[in-house]
Coordinates of C-alpha atoms in Angstrom, one line a residue:
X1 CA -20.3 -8.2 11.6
X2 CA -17.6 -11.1 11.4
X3 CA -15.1 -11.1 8.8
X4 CA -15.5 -14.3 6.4
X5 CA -13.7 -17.0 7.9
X6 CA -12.5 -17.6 4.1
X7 CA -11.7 -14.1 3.7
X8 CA -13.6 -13.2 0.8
X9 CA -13.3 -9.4 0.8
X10 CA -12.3 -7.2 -1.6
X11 CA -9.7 -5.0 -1.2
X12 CA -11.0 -1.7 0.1
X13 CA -13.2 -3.9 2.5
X14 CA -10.2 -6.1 4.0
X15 CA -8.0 -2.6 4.9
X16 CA -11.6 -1.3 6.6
X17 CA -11.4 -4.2 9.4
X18 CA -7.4 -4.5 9.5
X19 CA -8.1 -0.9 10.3
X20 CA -10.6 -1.7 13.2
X21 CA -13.1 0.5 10.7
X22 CA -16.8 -0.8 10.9
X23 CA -17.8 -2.2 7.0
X24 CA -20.1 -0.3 4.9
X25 CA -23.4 -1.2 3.9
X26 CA -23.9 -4.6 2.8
X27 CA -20.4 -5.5 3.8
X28 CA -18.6 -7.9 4.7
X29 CA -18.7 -9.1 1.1
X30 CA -19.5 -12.5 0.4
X31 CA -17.0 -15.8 0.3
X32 CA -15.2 -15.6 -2.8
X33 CA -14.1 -12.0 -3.0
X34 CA -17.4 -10.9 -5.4
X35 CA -18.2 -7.8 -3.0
X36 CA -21.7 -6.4 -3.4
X37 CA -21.1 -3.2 -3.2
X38 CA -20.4 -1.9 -6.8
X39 CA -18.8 1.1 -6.5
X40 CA -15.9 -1.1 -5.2
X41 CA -15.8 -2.8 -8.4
X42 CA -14.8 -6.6 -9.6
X43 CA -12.6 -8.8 -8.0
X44 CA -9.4 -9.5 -10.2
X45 CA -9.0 -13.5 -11.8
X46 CA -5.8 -14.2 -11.3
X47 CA -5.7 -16.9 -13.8
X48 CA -6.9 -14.1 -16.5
X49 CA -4.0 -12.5 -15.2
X50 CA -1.4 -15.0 -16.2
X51 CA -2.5 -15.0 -19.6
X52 CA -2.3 -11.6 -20.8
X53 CA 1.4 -11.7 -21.4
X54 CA 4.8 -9.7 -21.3
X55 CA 3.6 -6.8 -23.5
X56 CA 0.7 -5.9 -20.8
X57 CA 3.3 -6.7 -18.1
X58 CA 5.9 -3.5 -19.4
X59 CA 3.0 -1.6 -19.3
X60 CA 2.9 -2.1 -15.7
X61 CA 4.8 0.4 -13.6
X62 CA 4.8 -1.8 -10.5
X63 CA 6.4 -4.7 -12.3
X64 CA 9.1 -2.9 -13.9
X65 CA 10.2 -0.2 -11.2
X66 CA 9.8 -3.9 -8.1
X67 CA 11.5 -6.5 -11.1
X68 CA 8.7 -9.4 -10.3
X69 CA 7.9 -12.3 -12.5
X70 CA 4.4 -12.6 -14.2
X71 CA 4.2 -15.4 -11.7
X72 CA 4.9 -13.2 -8.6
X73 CA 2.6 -10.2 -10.4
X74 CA -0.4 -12.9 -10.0
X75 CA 0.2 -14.1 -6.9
X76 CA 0.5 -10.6 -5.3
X77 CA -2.8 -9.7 -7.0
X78 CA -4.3 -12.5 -5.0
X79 CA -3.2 -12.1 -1.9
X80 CA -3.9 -8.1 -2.1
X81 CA -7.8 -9.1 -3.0
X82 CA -7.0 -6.7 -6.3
X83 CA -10.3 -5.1 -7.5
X84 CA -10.7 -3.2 -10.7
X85 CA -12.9 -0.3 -11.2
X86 CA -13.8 1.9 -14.4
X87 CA -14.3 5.7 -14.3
X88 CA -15.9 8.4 -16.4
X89 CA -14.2 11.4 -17.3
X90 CA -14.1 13.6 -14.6
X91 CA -15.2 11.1 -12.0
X92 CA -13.5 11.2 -8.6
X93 CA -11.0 8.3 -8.0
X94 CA -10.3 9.3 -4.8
X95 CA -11.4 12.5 -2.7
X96 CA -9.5 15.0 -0.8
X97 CA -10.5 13.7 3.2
X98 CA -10.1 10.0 2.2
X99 CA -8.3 7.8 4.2
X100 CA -5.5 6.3 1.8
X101 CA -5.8 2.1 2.0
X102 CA -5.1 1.2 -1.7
X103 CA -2.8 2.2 -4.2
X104 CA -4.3 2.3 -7.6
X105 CA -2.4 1.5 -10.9
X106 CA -3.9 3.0 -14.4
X107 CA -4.6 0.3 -16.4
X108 CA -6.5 2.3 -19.2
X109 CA -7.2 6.4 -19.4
X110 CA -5.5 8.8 -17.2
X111 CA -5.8 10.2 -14.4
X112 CA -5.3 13.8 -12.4
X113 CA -4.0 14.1 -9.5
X114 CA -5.7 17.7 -8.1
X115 CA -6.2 20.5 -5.5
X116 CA -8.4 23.1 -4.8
X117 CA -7.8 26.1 -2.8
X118 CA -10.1 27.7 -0.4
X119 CA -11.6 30.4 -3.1
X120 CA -12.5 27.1 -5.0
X121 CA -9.8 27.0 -8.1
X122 CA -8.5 23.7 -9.0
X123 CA -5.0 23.1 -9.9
X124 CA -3.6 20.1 -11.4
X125 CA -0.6 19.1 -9.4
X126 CA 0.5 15.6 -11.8
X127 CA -1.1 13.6 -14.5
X128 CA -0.8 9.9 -14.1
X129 CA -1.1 8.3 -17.7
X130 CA -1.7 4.6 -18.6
X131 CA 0.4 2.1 -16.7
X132 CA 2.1 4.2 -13.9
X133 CA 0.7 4.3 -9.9
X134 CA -0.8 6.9 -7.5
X135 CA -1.4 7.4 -3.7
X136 CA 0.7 4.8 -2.8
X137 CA 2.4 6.8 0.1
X138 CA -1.2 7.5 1.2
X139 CA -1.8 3.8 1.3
X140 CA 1.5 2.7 3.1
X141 CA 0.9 5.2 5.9
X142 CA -2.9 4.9 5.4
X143 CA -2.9 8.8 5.9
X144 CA -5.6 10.9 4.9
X145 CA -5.9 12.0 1.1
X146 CA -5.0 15.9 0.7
X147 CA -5.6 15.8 -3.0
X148 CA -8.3 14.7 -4.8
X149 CA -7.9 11.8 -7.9
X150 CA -9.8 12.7 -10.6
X151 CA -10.3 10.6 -13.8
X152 CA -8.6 12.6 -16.9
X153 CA -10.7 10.5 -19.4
X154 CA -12.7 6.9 -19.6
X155 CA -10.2 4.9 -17.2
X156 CA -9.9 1.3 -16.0
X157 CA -7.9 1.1 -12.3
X158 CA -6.9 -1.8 -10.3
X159 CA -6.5 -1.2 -6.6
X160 CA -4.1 -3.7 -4.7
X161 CA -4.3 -3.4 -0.8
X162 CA -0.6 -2.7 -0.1
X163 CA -1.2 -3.6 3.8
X164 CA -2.5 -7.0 3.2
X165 CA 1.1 -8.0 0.9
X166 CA 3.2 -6.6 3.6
X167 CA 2.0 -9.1 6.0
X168 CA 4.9 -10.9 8.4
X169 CA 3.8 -14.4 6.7
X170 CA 5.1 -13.4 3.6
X171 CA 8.4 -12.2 4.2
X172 CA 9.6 -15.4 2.7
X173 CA 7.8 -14.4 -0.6
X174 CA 10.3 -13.7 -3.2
X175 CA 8.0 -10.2 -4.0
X176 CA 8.3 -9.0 -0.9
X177 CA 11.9 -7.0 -0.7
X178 CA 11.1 -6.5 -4.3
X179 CA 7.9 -4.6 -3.7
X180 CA 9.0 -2.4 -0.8
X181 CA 12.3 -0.8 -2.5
X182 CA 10.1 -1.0 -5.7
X183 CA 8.0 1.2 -3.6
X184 CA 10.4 3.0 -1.9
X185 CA 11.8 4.2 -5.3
X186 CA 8.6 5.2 -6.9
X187 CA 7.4 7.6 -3.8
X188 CA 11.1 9.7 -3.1
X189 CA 10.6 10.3 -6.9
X190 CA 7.6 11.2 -6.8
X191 CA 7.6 13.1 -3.5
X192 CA 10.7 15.2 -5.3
X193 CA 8.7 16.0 -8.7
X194 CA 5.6 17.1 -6.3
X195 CA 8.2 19.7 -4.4
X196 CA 9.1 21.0 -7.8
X197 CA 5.9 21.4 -8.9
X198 CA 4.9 23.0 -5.8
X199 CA 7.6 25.2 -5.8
X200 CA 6.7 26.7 -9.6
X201 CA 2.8 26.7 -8.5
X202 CA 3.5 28.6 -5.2
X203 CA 2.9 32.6 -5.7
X204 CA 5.9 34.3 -5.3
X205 CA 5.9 38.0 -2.5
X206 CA 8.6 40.5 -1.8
X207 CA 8.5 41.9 0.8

């Protein structure tokens, strides 16, 4: 099937076809980004958005770590086709084997970010608390997941399609250069805590 001539796709289904992926069932989603699907959860209102305020934006580790305005926050939500998504405790986020096409951002709960080893014991290699980011280095290189994302407790996360902002017609955006080193930032860090936690995990031989 044809991709909505007014785009109306959420955002997991958008990174399917500018992945040359076919949909999934009952996709593509309808004009106005309200995708039938539910586990892909609701579309984000923008307008809602502006309205929360500066106390919900410091919450917000994308905002603070990339410096954008409330205005540029809303306007990136748009154009990423945000979509929001509660989980139980326990439920999977995101499974080991996925192909990463959204970062997600913790809006309420936690969440764990987890391994399992081939005699089936589960390690927790990072916690991701309320208002801080996860897998997006998987969804920059849209590489496959090697972890699974597991909810820690009841949690509320918004997925923003990282692909669909990095566009060439938005390089005039003010967001833009703020997003990527914003980005750039929050991975090396993150990428150095995981090789110390990996390091302390990592059974020790002598030989």
């Amino acid at each position: 099937p044809a991709v909505p001539a007014d785009g109306g796709l959420c955002g997991l289904c958008a990174g399917l076809f500018a992945g040359g992926h076919d949909p999934l069932p009952a996709l593509p989603c309808p004009g106005g980004g309200v995708c039938p699907a539910p586990e892909h959860g609701e579309p984000v209102n923008t307008s809602l958005e502006r309205a929360r305020g500066e106390s919900h934006m410091e919450e917000n580790e994308i905002v603070r770590r990339c410096g954008v305005t409330q205005e540029e926050w809303a306007r990136m939500l748009a154009l990423s086709n945000a979509r929001r998504r509660r989980y139980g405790k326990g439920e999977a986020v995101l499974r080991c084997g996925d192909r990463g096409r959204e970062l997600g951002l913790v809006e309420q709960g936690s969440v764990n970010i987890e391994t399992v080893d081939l005699s089936g014991s589960r390690s927790i290699l990072g916690h991701i608390p309320r208002g801080q980011v996860f897998a997006e280095t998987y969804a920059f290189c849209q590489e496959v997941l090697m972890v699974d994302v597991t909810a820690a407790e009841e949690s509320q996360i918004l997925f923003l399609n990282i692909h669909a902002l990095l566009l060439p017609q938005y390089a005039g955006e003010s967001w833009q250069r703020k997003l990527l080193t914003g980005l750039l930032a929050m991975s090396t860090q993150k990428n150095l805590a995981l090789s110390r936690r990996m390091f302390c995990v990592t059974p020790k031989t002598v030989r």
